Coordinates of C-alpha atoms in Angstrom, one line a residue:
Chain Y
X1 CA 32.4 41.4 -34.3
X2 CA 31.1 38.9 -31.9
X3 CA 28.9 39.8 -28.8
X4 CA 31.4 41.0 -26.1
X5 CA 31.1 40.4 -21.7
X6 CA 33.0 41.4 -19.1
X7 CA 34.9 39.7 -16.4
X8 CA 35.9 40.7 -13.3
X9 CA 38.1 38.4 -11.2
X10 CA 37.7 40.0 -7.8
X11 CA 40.6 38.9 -5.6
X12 CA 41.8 39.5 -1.9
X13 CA 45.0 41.5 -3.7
X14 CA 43.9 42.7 -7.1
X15 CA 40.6 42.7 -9.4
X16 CA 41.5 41.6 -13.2
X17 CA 39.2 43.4 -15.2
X18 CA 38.6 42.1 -18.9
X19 CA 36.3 43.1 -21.9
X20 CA 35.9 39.9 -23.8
X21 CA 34.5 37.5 -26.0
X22 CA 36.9 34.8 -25.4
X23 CA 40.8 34.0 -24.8
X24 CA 41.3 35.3 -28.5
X25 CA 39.1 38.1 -28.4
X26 CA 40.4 40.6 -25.6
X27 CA 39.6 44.3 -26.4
X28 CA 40.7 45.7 -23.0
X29 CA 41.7 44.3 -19.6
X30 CA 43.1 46.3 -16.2
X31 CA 44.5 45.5 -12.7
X32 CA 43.3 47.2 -10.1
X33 CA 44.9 47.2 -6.3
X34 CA 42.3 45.6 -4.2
X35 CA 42.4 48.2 -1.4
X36 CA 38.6 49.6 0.6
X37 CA 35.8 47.9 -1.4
X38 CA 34.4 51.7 -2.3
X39 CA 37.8 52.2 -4.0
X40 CA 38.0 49.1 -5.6
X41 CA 35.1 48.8 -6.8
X42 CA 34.7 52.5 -8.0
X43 CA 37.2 51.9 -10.3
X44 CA 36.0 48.3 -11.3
X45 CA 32.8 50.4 -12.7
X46 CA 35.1 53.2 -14.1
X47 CA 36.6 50.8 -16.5
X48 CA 33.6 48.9 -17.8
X49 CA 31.6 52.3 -18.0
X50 CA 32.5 53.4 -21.6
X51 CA 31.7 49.8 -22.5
X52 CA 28.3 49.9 -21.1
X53 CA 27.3 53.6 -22.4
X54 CA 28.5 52.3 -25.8
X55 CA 26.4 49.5 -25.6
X56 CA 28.9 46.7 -26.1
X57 CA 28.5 45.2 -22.9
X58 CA 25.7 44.4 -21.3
X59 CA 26.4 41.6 -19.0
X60 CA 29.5 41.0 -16.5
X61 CA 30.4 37.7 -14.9
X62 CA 31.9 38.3 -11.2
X63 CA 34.4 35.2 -10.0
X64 CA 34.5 36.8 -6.1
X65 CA 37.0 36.0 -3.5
X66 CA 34.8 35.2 -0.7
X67 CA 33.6 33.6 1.7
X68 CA 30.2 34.2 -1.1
X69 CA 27.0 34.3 -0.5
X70 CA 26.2 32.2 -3.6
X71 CA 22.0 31.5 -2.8
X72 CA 20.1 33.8 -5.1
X73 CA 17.3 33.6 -2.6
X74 CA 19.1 35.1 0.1
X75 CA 19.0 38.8 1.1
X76 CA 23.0 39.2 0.8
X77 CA 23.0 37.0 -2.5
X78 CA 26.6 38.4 -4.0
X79 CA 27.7 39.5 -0.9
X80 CA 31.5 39.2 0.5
X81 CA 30.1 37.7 4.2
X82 CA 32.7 37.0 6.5
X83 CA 35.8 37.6 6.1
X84 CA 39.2 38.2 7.8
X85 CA 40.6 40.7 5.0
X86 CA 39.9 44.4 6.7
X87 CA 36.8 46.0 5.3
X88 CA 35.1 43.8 3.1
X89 CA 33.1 42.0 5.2
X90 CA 29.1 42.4 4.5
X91 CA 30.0 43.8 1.0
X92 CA 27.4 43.9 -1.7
X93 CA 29.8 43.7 -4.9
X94 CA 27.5 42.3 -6.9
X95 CA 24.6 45.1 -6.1
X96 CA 27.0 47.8 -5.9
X97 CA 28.3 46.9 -9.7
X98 CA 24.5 46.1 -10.8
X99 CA 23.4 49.2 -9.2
X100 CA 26.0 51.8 -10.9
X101 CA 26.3 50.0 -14.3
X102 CA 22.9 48.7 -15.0
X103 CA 23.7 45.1 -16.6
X104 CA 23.0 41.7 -15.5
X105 CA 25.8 40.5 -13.3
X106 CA 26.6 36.3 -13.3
X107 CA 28.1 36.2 -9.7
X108 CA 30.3 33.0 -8.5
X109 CA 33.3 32.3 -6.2
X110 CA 36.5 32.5 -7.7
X111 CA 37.5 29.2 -8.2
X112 CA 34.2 28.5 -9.8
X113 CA 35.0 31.1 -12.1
X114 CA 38.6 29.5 -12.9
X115 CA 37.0 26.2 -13.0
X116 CA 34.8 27.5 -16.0
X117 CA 37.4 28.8 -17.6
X118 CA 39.8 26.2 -17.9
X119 CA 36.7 24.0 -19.1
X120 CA 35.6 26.8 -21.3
X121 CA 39.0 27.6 -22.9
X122 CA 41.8 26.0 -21.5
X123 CA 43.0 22.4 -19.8
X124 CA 39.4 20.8 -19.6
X125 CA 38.4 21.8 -22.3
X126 CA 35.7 19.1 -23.6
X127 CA 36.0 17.3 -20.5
X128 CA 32.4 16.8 -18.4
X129 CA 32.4 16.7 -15.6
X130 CA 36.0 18.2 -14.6
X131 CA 37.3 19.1 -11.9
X132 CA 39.8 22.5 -11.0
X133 CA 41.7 22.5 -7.8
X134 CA 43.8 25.5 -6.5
X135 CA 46.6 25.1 -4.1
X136 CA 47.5 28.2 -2.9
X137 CA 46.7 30.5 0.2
X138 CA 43.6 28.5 0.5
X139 CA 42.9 25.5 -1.2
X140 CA 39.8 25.4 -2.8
X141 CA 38.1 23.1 -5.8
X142 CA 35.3 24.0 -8.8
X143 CA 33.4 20.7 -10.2
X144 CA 31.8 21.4 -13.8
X145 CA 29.3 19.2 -15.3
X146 CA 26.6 19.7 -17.4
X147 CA 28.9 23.5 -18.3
X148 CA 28.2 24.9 -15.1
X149 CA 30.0 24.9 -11.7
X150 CA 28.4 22.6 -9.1
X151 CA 25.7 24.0 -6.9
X152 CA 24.5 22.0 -4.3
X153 CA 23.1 22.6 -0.8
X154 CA 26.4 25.5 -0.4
X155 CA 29.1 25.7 -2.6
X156 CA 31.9 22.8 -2.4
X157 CA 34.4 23.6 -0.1
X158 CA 36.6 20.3 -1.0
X159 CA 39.8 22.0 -0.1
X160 CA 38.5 21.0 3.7
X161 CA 38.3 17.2 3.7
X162 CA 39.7 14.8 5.9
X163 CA 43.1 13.0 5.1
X164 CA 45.5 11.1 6.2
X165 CA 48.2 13.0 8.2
X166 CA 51.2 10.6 8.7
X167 CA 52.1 12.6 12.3
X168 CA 55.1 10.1 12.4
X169 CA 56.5 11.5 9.1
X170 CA 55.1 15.2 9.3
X171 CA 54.4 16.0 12.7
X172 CA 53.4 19.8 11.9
X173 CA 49.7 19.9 13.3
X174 CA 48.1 21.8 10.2
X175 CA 46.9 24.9 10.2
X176 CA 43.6 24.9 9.4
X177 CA 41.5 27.4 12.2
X178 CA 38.8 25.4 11.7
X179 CA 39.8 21.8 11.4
X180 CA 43.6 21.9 12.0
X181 CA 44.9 19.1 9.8
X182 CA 42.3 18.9 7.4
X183 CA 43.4 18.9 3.7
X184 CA 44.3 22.6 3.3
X185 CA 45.2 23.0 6.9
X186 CA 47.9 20.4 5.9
X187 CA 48.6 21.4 2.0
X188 CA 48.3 25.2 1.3
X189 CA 50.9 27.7 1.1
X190 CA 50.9 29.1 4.1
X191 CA 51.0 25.5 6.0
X192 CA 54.7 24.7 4.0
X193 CA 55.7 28.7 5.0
X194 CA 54.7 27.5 8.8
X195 CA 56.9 24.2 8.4
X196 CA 60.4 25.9 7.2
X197 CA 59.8 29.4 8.6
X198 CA 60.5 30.4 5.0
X199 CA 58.4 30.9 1.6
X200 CA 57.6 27.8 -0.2
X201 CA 59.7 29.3 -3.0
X202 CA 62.4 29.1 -1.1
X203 CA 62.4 25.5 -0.3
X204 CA 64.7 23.3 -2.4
X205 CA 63.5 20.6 -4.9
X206 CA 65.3 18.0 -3.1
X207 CA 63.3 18.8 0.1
X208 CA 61.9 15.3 1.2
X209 CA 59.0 17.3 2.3
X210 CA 57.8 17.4 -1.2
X211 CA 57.2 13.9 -1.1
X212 CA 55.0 14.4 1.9
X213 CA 53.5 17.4 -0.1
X214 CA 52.8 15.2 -3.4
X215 CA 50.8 12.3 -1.2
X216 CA 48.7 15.1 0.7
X217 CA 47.6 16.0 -3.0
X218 CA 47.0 12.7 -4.0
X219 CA 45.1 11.5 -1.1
X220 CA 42.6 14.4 -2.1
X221 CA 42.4 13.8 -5.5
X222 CA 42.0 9.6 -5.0
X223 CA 39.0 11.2 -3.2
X224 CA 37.3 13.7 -5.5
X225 CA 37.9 10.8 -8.0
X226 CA 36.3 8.3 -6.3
X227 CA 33.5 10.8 -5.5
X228 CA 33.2 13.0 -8.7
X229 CA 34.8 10.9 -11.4
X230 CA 36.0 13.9 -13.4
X231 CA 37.3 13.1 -16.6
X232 CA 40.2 15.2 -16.2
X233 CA 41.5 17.6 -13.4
X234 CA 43.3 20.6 -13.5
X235 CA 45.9 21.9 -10.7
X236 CA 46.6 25.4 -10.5
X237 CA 47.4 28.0 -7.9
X238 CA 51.1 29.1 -6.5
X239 CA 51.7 25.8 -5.2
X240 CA 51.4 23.8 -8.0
X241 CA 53.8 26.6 -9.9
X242 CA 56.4 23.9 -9.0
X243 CA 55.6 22.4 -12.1
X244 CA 58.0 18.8 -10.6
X245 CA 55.2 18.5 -8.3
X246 CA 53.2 17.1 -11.3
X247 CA 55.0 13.6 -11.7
X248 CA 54.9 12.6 -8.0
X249 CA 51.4 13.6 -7.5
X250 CA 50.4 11.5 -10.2
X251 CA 52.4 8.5 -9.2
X252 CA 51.3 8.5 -5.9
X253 CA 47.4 9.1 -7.2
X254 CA 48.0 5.4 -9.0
X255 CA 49.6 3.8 -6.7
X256 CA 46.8 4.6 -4.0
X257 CA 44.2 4.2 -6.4
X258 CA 45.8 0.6 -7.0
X259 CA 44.4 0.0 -10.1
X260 CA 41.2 0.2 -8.7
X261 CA 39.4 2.8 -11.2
X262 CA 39.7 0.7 -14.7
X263 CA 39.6 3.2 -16.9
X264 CA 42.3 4.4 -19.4
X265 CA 43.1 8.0 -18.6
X266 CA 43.9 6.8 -15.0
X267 CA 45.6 4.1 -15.8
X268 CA 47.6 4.5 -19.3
X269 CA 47.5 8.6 -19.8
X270 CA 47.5 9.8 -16.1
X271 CA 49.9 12.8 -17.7
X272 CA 46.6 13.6 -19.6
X273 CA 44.4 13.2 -16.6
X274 CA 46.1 15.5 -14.3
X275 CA 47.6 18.6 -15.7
X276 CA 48.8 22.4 -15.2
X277 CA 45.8 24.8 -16.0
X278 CA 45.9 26.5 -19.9
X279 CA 45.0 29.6 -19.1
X280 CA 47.4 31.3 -17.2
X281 CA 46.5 34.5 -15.0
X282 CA 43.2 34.9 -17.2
X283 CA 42.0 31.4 -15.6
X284 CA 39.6 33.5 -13.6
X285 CA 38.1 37.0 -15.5
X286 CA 38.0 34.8 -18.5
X287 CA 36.1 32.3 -16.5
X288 CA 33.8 35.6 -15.3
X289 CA 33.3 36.0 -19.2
X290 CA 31.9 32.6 -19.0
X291 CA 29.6 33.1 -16.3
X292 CA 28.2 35.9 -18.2
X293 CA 28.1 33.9 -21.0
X294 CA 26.4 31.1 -19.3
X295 CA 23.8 33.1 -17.5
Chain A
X1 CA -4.8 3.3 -13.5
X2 CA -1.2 4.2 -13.6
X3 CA 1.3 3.2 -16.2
X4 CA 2.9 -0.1 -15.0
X5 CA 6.9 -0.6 -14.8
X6 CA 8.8 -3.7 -13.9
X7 CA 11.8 -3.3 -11.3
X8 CA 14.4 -5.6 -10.4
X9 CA 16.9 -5.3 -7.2
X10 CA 19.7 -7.8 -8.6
X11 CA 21.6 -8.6 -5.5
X12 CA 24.4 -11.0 -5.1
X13 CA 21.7 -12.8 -2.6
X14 CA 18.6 -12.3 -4.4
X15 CA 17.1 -10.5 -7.1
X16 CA 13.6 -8.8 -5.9
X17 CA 11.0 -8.0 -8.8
X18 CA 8.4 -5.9 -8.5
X19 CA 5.4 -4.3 -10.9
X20 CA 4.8 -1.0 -9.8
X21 CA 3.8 2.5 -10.7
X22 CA 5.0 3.6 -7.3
X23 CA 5.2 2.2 -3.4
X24 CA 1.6 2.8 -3.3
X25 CA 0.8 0.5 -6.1
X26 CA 2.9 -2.0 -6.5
X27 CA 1.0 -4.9 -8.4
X28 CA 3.2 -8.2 -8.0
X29 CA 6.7 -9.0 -5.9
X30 CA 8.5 -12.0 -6.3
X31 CA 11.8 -12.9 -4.5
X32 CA 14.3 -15.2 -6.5
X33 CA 17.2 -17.0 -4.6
X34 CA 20.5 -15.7 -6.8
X35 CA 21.9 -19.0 -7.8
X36 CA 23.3 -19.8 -11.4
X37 CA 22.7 -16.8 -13.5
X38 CA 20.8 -19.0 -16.2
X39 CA 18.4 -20.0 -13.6
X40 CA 18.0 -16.4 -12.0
X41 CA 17.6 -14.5 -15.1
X42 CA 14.8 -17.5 -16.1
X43 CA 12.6 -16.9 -13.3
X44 CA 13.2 -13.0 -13.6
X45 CA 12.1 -13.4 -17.3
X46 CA 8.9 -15.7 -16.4
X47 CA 7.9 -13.2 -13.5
X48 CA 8.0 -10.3 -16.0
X49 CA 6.8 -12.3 -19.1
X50 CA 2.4 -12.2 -18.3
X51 CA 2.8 -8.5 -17.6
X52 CA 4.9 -7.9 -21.1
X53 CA 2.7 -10.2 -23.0
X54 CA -1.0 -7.9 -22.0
X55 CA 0.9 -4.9 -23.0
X56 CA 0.8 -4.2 -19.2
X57 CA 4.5 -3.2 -18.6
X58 CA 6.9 -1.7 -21.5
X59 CA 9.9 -1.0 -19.4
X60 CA 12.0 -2.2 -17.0
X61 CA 14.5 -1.1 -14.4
X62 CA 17.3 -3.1 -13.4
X63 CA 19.7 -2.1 -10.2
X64 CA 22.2 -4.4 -10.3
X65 CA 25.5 -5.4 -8.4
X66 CA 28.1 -5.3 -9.1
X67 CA 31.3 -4.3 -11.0
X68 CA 28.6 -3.3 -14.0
X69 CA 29.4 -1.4 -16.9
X70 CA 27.3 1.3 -17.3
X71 CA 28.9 2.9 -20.3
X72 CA 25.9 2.4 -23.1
X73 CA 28.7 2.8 -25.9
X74 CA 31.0 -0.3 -24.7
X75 CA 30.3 -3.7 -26.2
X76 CA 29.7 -5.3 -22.3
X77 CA 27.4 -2.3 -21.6
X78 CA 24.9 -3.9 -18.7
X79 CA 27.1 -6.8 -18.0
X80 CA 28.7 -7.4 -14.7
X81 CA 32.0 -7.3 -15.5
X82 CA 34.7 -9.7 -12.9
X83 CA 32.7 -10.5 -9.9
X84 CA 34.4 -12.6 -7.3
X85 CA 30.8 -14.3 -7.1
X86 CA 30.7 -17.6 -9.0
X87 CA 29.2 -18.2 -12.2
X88 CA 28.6 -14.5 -12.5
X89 CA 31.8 -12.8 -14.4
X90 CA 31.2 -11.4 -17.9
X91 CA 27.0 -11.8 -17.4
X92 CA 25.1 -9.7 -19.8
X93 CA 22.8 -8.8 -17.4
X94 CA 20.8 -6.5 -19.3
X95 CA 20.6 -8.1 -22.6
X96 CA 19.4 -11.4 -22.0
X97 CA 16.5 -9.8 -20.0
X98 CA 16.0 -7.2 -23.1
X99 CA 16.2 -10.1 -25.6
X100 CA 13.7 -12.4 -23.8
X101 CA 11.3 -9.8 -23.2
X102 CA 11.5 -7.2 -25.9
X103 CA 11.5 -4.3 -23.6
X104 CA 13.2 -1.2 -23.0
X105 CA 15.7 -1.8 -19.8
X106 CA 17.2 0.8 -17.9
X107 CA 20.0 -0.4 -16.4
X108 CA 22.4 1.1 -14.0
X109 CA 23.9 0.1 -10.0
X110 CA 22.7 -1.0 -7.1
X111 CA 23.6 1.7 -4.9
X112 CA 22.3 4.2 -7.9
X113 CA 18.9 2.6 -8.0
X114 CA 18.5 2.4 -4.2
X115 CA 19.6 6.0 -4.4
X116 CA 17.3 7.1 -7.1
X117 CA 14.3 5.0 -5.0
X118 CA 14.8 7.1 -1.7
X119 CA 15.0 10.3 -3.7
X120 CA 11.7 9.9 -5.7
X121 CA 10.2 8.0 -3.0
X122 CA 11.5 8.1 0.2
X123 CA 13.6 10.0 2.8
X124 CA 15.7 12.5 0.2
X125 CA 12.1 13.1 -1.5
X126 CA 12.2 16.4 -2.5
X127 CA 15.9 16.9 -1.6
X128 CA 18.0 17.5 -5.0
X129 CA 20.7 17.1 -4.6
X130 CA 21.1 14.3 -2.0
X131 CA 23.3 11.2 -1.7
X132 CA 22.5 7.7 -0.3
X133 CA 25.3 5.5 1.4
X134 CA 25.3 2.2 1.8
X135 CA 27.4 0.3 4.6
X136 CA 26.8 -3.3 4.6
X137 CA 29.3 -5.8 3.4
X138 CA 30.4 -3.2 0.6
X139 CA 30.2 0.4 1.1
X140 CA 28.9 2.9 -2.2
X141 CA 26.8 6.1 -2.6
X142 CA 24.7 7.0 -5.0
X143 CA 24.3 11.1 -5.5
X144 CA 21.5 12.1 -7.3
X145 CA 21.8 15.3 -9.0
X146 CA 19.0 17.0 -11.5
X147 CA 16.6 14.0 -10.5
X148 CA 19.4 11.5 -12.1
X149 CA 22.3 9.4 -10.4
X150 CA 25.6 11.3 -11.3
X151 CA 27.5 9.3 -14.0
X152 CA 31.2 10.8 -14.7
X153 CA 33.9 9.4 -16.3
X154 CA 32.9 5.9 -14.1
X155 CA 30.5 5.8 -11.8
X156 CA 31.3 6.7 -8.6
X157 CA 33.3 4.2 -6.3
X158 CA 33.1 6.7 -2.9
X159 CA 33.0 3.9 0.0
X160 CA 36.8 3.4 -1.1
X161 CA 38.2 7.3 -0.1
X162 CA 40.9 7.8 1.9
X163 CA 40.3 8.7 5.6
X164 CA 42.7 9.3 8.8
X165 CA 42.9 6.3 10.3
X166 CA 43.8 6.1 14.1
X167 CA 46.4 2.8 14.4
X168 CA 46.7 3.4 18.4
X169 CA 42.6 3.1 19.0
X170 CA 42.1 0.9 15.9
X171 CA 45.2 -1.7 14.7
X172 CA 43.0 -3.7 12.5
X173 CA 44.6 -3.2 9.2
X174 CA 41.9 -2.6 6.9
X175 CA 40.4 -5.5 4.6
X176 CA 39.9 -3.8 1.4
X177 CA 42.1 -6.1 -0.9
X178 CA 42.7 -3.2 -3.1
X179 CA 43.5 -0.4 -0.6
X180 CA 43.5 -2.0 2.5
X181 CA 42.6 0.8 4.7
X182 CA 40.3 2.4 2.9
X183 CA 36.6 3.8 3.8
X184 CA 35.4 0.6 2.8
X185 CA 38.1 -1.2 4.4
X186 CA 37.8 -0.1 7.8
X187 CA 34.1 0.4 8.0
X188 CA 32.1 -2.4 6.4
X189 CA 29.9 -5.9 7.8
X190 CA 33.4 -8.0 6.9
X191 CA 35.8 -5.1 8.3
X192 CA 33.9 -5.2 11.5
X193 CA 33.5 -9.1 11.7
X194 CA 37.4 -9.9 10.9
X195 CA 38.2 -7.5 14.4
X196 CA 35.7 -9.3 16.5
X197 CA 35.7 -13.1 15.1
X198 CA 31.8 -12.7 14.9
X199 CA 29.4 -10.6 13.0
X200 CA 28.8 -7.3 14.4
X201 CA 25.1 -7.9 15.5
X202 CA 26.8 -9.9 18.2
X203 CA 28.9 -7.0 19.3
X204 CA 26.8 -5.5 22.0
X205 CA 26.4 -1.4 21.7
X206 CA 28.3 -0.5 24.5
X207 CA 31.4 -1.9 22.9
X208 CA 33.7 0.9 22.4
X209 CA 34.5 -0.2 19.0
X210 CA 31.1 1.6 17.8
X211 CA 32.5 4.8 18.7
X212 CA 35.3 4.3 16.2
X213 CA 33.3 3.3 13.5
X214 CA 31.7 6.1 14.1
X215 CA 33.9 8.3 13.5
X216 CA 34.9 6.2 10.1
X217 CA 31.1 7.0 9.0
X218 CA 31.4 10.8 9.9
X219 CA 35.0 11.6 8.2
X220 CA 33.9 10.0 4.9
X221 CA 30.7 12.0 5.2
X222 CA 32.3 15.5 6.2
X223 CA 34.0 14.5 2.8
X224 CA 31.0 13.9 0.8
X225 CA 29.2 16.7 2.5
X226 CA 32.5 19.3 1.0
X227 CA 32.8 17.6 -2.0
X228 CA 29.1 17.1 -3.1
X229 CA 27.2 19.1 -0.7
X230 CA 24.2 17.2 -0.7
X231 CA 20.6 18.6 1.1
X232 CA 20.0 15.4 2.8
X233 CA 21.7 12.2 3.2
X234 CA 20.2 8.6 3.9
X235 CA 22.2 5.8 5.4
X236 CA 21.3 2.5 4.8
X237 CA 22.7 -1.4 4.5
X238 CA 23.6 -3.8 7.2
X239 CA 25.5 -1.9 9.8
X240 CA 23.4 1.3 9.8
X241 CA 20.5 -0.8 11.1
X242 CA 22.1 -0.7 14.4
X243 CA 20.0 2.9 14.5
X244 CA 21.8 4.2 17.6
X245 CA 25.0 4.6 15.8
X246 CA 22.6 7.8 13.6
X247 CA 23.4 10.2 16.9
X248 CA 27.1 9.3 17.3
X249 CA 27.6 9.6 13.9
X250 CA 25.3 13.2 13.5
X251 CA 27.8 14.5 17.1
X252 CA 31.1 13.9 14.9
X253 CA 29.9 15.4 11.6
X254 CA 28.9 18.4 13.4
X255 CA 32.3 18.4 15.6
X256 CA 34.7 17.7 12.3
X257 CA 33.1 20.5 10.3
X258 CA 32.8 22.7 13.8
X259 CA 31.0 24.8 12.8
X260 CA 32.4 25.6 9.1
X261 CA 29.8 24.7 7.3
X262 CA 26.8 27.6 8.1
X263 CA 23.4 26.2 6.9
X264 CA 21.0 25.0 9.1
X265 CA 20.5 21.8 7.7
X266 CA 23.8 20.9 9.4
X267 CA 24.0 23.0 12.4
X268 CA 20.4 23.0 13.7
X269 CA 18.6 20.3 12.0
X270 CA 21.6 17.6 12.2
X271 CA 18.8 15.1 13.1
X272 CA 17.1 15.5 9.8
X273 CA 20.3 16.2 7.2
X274 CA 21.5 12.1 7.9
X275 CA 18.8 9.9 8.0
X276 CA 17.6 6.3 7.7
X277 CA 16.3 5.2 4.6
X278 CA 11.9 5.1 4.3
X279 CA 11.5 2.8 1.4
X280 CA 13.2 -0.8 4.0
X281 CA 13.9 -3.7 1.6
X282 CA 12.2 -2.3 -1.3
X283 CA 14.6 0.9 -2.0
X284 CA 16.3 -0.7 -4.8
X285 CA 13.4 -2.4 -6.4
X286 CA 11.6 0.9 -6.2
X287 CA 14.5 2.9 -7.3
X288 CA 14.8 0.2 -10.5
X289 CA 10.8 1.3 -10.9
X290 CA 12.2 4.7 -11.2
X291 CA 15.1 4.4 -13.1
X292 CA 12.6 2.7 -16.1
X293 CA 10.0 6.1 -15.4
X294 CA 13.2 8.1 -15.7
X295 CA 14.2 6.8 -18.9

């Protein structure tokens, strides 16, 4: 049997728990309400317990909803810091599941941890560097090269560039508390929710705001190509659910790109280049696995 | 005495050569006028040639303008590829030095090189990773990552992201021929000559034009600094020797991020996160000197 990890994906509304050594090796996997952090994680440790007294795992990968503190030098390294989800603020999950189970613990945000795992298992597979984007309630991206998630000076926090905002067009002024119209203050789910009053869900296809949607994405990814030069990127998260979103993004990402970046799988196989992630709701505990895995 | 290694800035106005082990021993410079690239790569060779022929240098950098390819498995590997500069289109760079002299060559960029030379060198020493920007008449970066430029899928093209661009303050179109108003196009020597009718050293400081370019420099660095999160970052070329744009440009960073960024390389020590560049004209020969160390 091969060496099994587990993988927590600690999220703001449930923690996917998984004992695993890969997408076709599950032996167990739970959901578990993410309600006070003494609850949650009490019954985080509950379920890997048995797998730890029987010796079968000895090291879980953590892919944390954060803001994280991510600097293993730090004295909150693994630490929720600040954040505006009631009570888990200041919270050590990494020491508090080190502390009761005993096993090394391969800490991370949670898109790094999706990131991994769709290079690991799923749509970027092979592909280094790569890049993973979520659009969601935040918008957030994990850069992979050489197998492991970019760490630089902080964590990437891409989701917060600068774009064009066409006020003429789309005159909502973003959302963003920080920087207002910045790319997720203009992009994420909430922002669409803000324009219409309604869920994006509800929104029809024909909406010529997905249009303006489609070029917000594009301007972003023209720049994380220009920047990173992934060899392929992956879009996941609610937004991108809307699987139509897919065509126009990519048309738009070659028309601003103008043939600028000579290379085939911009300018012949774009429907290669960007793509839906593989992975499904497993994108992030089995990218946790991965973290363990990678150490 | 130190192992010798031949460098070579090749510029679109001059190639610089140098024999060095470092800044602090650098054996022999030569300046050659970039004319025909027969007669360039000639003198290059018979600079080089004494030092290869007493055994005296084995390896040889080259940072080189561009469009290169830097892909080693392509058949035009180390040419420049189609260069609106005359004569040069389709030049194997790197192979008619390599066949003349019998070295080794490491070849990659300009900006790269220049990158790679204020890492080892100068002001990012000791800061991995970091990125150098260049704004002169083009506009590129070079990140260094593990002590090596990144190469992705391409190298990086980062002067030509997208950025909001204010058409009430600022109506000049944008120059870039590809994207028009790009990065590049609103913020480089040309973009800033073709809204004036002279070059910009004859635009005096108090011109309120500086405060918009600016701005340019500090959205497309925000980006960088969410996308890569470098530890430092140097500006160099052309424009940036107008030094007292370095504290308007440090103000906007610090006012775009606002505060979302917590690490006190931004928030307290603004003055030393973007810097000039330490190594002056020599930053690319030097980084060349490098790239042949690095291998």
């Amino acid at each position: 049997m091969s060496q099994l990890f587990g993988g927590i994906e600690a999220g703001g509304t449930k923690f996917i728990c998984i004992v695993a050594s890969g997408p076709d090796c599950i032996v167990e996997q739970a959901r578990i309400p993410t309600t006070t952090p003494e609850e949650t994680l009490r019954k985080t440790v509950e379920f890997f317990q048995p797998f730890v007294t029987a010796r079968q795992v000895d090291s879980i990968g953590v892919a944390c909803f954060g803001p994280v503190d991510l600097n293993p030098d730090s004295p909150t390294y693994g630490h929720i810091t600040s954040t505006p989800k009631p009570h888990w603020s200041n919270t050590d999950v990494r020491g508090v599941i080190q502390r009761a189970l005993r096993v090394e613990i391969a800490f991370d945000n949670d898109v790094n941890g999706a990131a991994l795992g769709e290079f690991k298992w799923g749509a970027n597979r092979g592909c280094d560097p790569s890049l993973y984007l979520t659009i969601g309630t935040g918008i957030g991206g994990g850069y992979i090269l050489n197998g492991r998630p970019l760490a630089g000076m902080l964590a990437p926090e891409m989701g917060h560039i600068r774009i064009p905002h066409d006020r003429a067009r789309d005159p909502f002024p973003g959302n963003c508390p920080f920087h207002r119209d910045c790319f997720e203050g203009l992009a994420n789910g909430p922002a669409i929710q803000a324009r219409f009053g309604s869920r994006g869900e509800a929104i029809p296809d024909d909406d010529p705001f997905w249009d303006v949607e489609a070029e917000y994405v594009a301007a972003a990814l023209v720049n994380y190509i220009l920047t990173l030069s992934p060899k392929r990127i992956v879009l996941g998260g609610g937004v991108m659910r809307r699987e139509y979103l897919f065509p126009k993004i990519r048309r738009n990402v070659q028309a601003l790109l103008n043939g600028y970046v000579v290379h085939p799988n911009v300018l012949a196989d774009v429907d290669g280049y960007i793509v839906p992630p593989a992975l499904g709701h497993l994108s992030g505990s089995l990218g946790a696995v991965a973290l363990a895995q990678t150490g």
